[in-house]
């Protein structure tokens, strides 16, 4: 699947759409999810143009991967979620119901998050 330069997170990265930014460095941008599903619900996205985890894991450089996942940990720690716990989640493709075709990791926390995967 080709990267769509007009996806909503690409527009946020270019500054064409606003976001509730909580973190930014050379590798990643993090902002509050617009429809939060937990008291802490932050999206962390790489600065590079990658459709999903599959694209990112194949095509991103080692520096991009390291920088991105270090940012995810920093975001969770800065949100105060490290002590009580948090969940990170990335949806890839149809079965995972990925909505936005720019790779992103959700960071959830701030309450008991329940079981791992919803039963069908
Ligand atoms: P996913 O299903 O993993 O692709 O999740 C996409 C997430 O992006 C959803 O949780 C949406 O609520 C969130 N979202 C969509 N548009 C925006 C936006 N403009 N700002 C922040 N979060 C958004």
PDB file of C-alpha atoms and ligand atoms in Angstrom:
ATOM      1  CA  UNK A   1       0.000   0.000   0.000  1.00  0.00           C
ATOM      2  CA  UNK A   2       1.425   3.373  -1.060  1.00  0.00           C
ATOM      3  CA  UNK A   3       1.702   6.131   1.507  1.00  0.00           C
ATOM      4  CA  UNK A   4      -1.110   8.712   1.232  1.00  0.00           C
ATOM      5  CA  UNK A   5       0.445  12.163   1.722  1.00  0.00           C
ATOM      6  CA  UNK A   6      -3.025  13.529   2.539  1.00  0.00           C
ATOM      7  CA  UNK A   7      -3.774  11.293   5.524  1.00  0.00           C
ATOM      8  CA  UNK A   8      -4.735  13.184   8.654  1.00  0.00           C
ATOM      9  CA  UNK A   9      -1.502  12.501  10.558  1.00  0.00           C
ATOM     10  CA  UNK A  10       0.593  13.657   7.579  1.00  0.00           C
ATOM     11  CA  UNK A  11      -1.354  16.926   7.728  1.00  0.00           C
ATOM     12  CA  UNK A  12      -0.697  17.193  11.475  1.00  0.00           C
ATOM     13  CA  UNK A  13       3.035  16.592  10.877  1.00  0.00           C
ATOM     14  CA  UNK A  14       3.092  19.355   8.245  1.00  0.00           C
ATOM     15  CA  UNK A  15       1.293  21.712  10.638  1.00  0.00           C
ATOM     16  CA  UNK A  16      -1.764  21.929   8.376  1.00  0.00           C
ATOM     17  CA  UNK A  17      -4.029  20.560  11.124  1.00  0.00           C
ATOM     18  CA  UNK A  18      -3.769  21.232  14.877  1.00  0.00           C
ATOM     19  CA  UNK A  19      -3.076  18.641  17.537  1.00  0.00           C
ATOM     20  CA  UNK A  20      -2.797  18.558  21.310  1.00  0.00           C
ATOM     21  CA  UNK A  21       0.967  18.000  21.273  1.00  0.00           C
ATOM     22  CA  UNK A  22       2.575  16.357  24.297  1.00  0.00           C
ATOM     23  CA  UNK A  23       6.032  15.486  22.887  1.00  0.00           C
ATOM     24  CA  UNK A  24       8.224  16.085  19.853  1.00  0.00           C
ATOM     25  CA  UNK A  25      11.800  15.286  18.923  1.00  0.00           C
ATOM     26  CA  UNK A  26      13.708  14.476  15.713  1.00  0.00           C
ATOM     27  CA  UNK A  27      12.020  11.080  15.375  1.00  0.00           C
ATOM     28  CA  UNK A  28       8.510  11.338  16.712  1.00  0.00           C
ATOM     29  CA  UNK A  29       5.505  13.514  17.442  1.00  0.00           C
ATOM     30  CA  UNK A  30       3.010  12.614  20.171  1.00  0.00           C
ATOM     31  CA  UNK A  31      -0.446  14.072  20.756  1.00  0.00           C
ATOM     32  CA  UNK A  32      -3.635  13.276  22.621  1.00  0.00           C
ATOM     33  CA  UNK A  33      -6.114  11.042  20.781  1.00  0.00           C
ATOM     34  CA  UNK A  34      -9.154  13.061  19.692  1.00  0.00           C
ATOM     35  CA  UNK A  35     -11.494  10.335  21.055  1.00  0.00           C
ATOM     36  CA  UNK A  36      -9.668   9.123  24.156  1.00  0.00           C
ATOM     37  CA  UNK A  37     -10.532   5.612  25.350  1.00  0.00           C
ATOM     38  CA  UNK A  38      -8.682   5.916  28.677  1.00  0.00           C
ATOM     39  CA  UNK A  39      -7.607   8.791  30.967  1.00  0.00           C
ATOM     40  CA  UNK A  40      -4.239   8.598  29.190  1.00  0.00           C
ATOM     41  CA  UNK A  41      -4.583   7.994  25.436  1.00  0.00           C
ATOM     42  CA  UNK A  42      -1.688   9.376  23.452  1.00  0.00           C
ATOM     43  CA  UNK A  43      -0.727   8.673  19.849  1.00  0.00           C
ATOM     44  CA  UNK A  44       2.968   8.539  18.961  1.00  0.00           C
ATOM     45  CA  UNK A  45       3.840   8.836  15.279  1.00  0.00           C
ATOM     46  CA  UNK A  46       7.179   8.702  13.481  1.00  0.00           C
ATOM     47  CA  UNK A  47       8.295  11.787  11.551  1.00  0.00           C
ATOM     48  CA  UNK A  48       8.874   9.653   8.457  1.00  0.00           C
ATOM     49  CA  UNK A  49       6.173   8.584   5.985  1.00  0.00           C
ATOM     50  CA  UNK A  50       5.296   4.987   6.912  1.00  0.00           C
ATOM     51  CA  UNK A  51       1.875   3.442   6.402  1.00  0.00           C
ATOM     52  CA  UNK A  52       1.921   1.023   9.313  1.00  0.00           C
ATOM     53  CA  UNK A  53       4.101  -1.138  11.559  1.00  0.00           C
ATOM     54  CA  UNK A  54       4.753  -3.458   8.627  1.00  0.00           C
ATOM     55  CA  UNK A  55       6.094  -0.633   6.434  1.00  0.00           C
ATOM     56  CA  UNK A  56       8.045   0.878   9.347  1.00  0.00           C
ATOM     57  CA  UNK A  57       9.677  -2.397  10.388  1.00  0.00           C
ATOM     58  CA  UNK A  58      10.778  -3.151   6.803  1.00  0.00           C
ATOM     59  CA  UNK A  59      11.782   0.296   5.548  1.00  0.00           C
ATOM     60  CA  UNK A  60      12.746   2.552   8.470  1.00  0.00           C
ATOM     61  CA  UNK A  61      16.411   2.945   9.367  1.00  0.00           C
ATOM     62  CA  UNK A  62      17.804   1.596  12.625  1.00  0.00           C
ATOM     63  CA  UNK A  63      18.103   5.188  13.879  1.00  0.00           C
ATOM     64  CA  UNK A  64      14.448   5.908  13.060  1.00  0.00           C
ATOM     65  CA  UNK A  65      13.270   2.718  14.786  1.00  0.00           C
ATOM     66  CA  UNK A  66      15.391   3.326  17.872  1.00  0.00           C
ATOM     67  CA  UNK A  67      14.433   6.995  18.050  1.00  0.00           C
ATOM     68  CA  UNK A  68      10.751   6.245  17.619  1.00  0.00           C
ATOM     69  CA  UNK A  69      10.491   3.505  20.249  1.00  0.00           C
ATOM     70  CA  UNK A  70      12.583   5.510  22.691  1.00  0.00           C
ATOM     71  CA  UNK A  71      10.055   8.331  22.210  1.00  0.00           C
ATOM     72  CA  UNK A  72       7.156   5.959  22.973  1.00  0.00           C
ATOM     73  CA  UNK A  73       8.774   5.056  26.299  1.00  0.00           C
ATOM     74  CA  UNK A  74       9.470   8.713  27.087  1.00  0.00           C
ATOM     75  CA  UNK A  75       5.869   9.682  26.334  1.00  0.00           C
ATOM     76  CA  UNK A  76       4.490   6.985  28.656  1.00  0.00           C
ATOM     77  CA  UNK A  77       6.939   7.960  31.411  1.00  0.00           C
ATOM     78  CA  UNK A  78       6.210  11.688  31.034  1.00  0.00           C
ATOM     79  CA  UNK A  79       2.465  10.940  31.215  1.00  0.00           C
ATOM     80  CA  UNK A  80       3.030   9.350  34.612  1.00  0.00           C
ATOM     81  CA  UNK A  81       1.945   5.903  33.448  1.00  0.00           C
ATOM     82  CA  UNK A  82       5.064   3.910  34.222  1.00  0.00           C
ATOM     83  CA  UNK A  83       4.376   3.069  37.856  1.00  0.00           C
ATOM     84  CA  UNK A  84       0.783   1.811  37.555  1.00  0.00           C
ATOM     85  CA  UNK A  85       1.189   0.499  34.022  1.00  0.00           C
ATOM     86  CA  UNK A  86       0.249   1.241  30.456  1.00  0.00           C
ATOM     87  CA  UNK A  87      -0.512  -0.504  27.205  1.00  0.00           C
ATOM     88  CA  UNK A  88       1.002   0.283  23.811  1.00  0.00           C
ATOM     89  CA  UNK A  89      -0.865  -0.843  20.735  1.00  0.00           C
ATOM     90  CA  UNK A  90      -0.398  -0.497  16.980  1.00  0.00           C
ATOM     91  CA  UNK A  91      -3.069  -1.491  14.480  1.00  0.00           C
ATOM     92  CA  UNK A  92      -1.946  -2.753  11.081  1.00  0.00           C
ATOM     93  CA  UNK A  93      -4.473  -3.289   8.317  1.00  0.00           C
ATOM     94  CA  UNK A  94      -8.053  -4.435   8.007  1.00  0.00           C
ATOM     95  CA  UNK A  95      -8.349  -7.081  10.708  1.00  0.00           C
ATOM     96  CA  UNK A  96      -6.907  -4.665  13.276  1.00  0.00           C
ATOM     97  CA  UNK A  97      -9.216  -1.906  11.959  1.00  0.00           C
ATOM     98  CA  UNK A  98      -6.424   0.573  11.302  1.00  0.00           C
ATOM     99  CA  UNK A  99      -8.135   3.879  10.492  1.00  0.00           C
ATOM    100  CA  UNK A 100      -5.274   6.263   9.789  1.00  0.00           C
ATOM    101  CA  UNK A 101      -2.641   5.065   7.283  1.00  0.00           C
ATOM    102  CA  UNK A 102       0.355   6.648   8.994  1.00  0.00           C
ATOM    103  CA  UNK A 103       2.087   4.326  11.483  1.00  0.00           C
ATOM    104  CA  UNK A 104       1.150   5.183  15.060  1.00  0.00           C
ATOM    105  CA  UNK A 105       1.381   3.642  18.490  1.00  0.00           C
ATOM    106  CA  UNK A 106      -1.422   4.211  20.977  1.00  0.00           C
ATOM    107  CA  UNK A 107      -0.357   4.602  24.623  1.00  0.00           C
ATOM    108  CA  UNK A 108      -3.201   3.863  27.056  1.00  0.00           C
ATOM    109  CA  UNK A 109      -3.118   4.282  30.825  1.00  0.00           C
ATOM    110  CA  UNK A 110      -4.604   5.901  33.881  1.00  0.00           C
ATOM    111  CA  UNK A 111      -6.968   3.042  34.752  1.00  0.00           C
ATOM    112  CA  UNK A 112      -7.167  -0.765  34.809  1.00  0.00           C
ATOM    113  CA  UNK A 113      -7.144  -1.540  31.085  1.00  0.00           C
ATOM    114  CA  UNK A 114      -8.817  -4.948  31.317  1.00  0.00           C
ATOM    115  CA  UNK A 115      -7.996  -7.984  29.211  1.00  0.00           C
ATOM    116  CA  UNK A 116      -5.684  -7.864  26.256  1.00  0.00           C
ATOM    117  CA  UNK A 117      -7.855  -8.510  23.175  1.00  0.00           C
ATOM    118  CA  UNK A 118     -11.622  -8.127  22.808  1.00  0.00           C
ATOM    119  CA  UNK A 119     -13.344 -11.445  22.093  1.00  0.00           C
ATOM    120  CA  UNK A 120     -15.111 -11.559  18.717  1.00  0.00           C
TER     121      UNK A 120
HETATM  122  P1  LIG B   1      -6.268   3.423  14.424  1.00  0.00           P
HETATM  123  O1  LIG B   1      -7.568   2.696  14.397  1.00  0.00           O
HETATM  124  O2  LIG B   1      -5.207   2.654  15.168  1.00  0.00           O
HETATM  125  O3  LIG B   1      -5.821   3.858  13.042  1.00  0.00           O
HETATM  126  O4  LIG B   1      -6.513   4.707  15.305  1.00  0.00           O
HETATM  127  C1  LIG B   1      -6.623   6.003  14.794  1.00  0.00           C
HETATM  128  C2  LIG B   1      -6.836   6.920  15.972  1.00  0.00           C
HETATM  129  O5  LIG B   1      -6.645   8.249  15.544  1.00  0.00           O
HETATM  130  C3  LIG B   1      -8.233   6.845  16.600  1.00  0.00           C
HETATM  131  O6  LIG B   1      -8.101   6.487  17.976  1.00  0.00           O
HETATM  132  C4  LIG B   1      -8.776   8.277  16.416  1.00  0.00           C
HETATM  133  O7  LIG B   1      -9.552   8.705  17.516  1.00  0.00           O
HETATM  134  C5  LIG B   1      -7.494   9.071  16.291  1.00  0.00           C
HETATM  135  N1  LIG B   1      -7.618  10.325  15.550  1.00  0.00           N
HETATM  136  C6  LIG B   1      -8.189  10.541  14.348  1.00  0.00           C
HETATM  137  N2  LIG B   1      -8.062  11.827  13.981  1.00  0.00           N
HETATM  138  C7  LIG B   1      -7.371  12.441  14.959  1.00  0.00           C
HETATM  139  C8  LIG B   1      -6.919  13.771  15.178  1.00  0.00           C
HETATM  140  N3  LIG B   1      -7.145  14.751  14.281  1.00  0.00           N
HETATM  141  N4  LIG B   1      -6.233  14.060  16.310  1.00  0.00           N
HETATM  142  C9  LIG B   1      -6.013  13.096  17.221  1.00  0.00           C
HETATM  143  N5  LIG B   1      -6.406  11.811  17.082  1.00  0.00           N
HETATM  144  C10 LIG B   1      -7.083  11.491  15.971  1.00  0.00           C
END
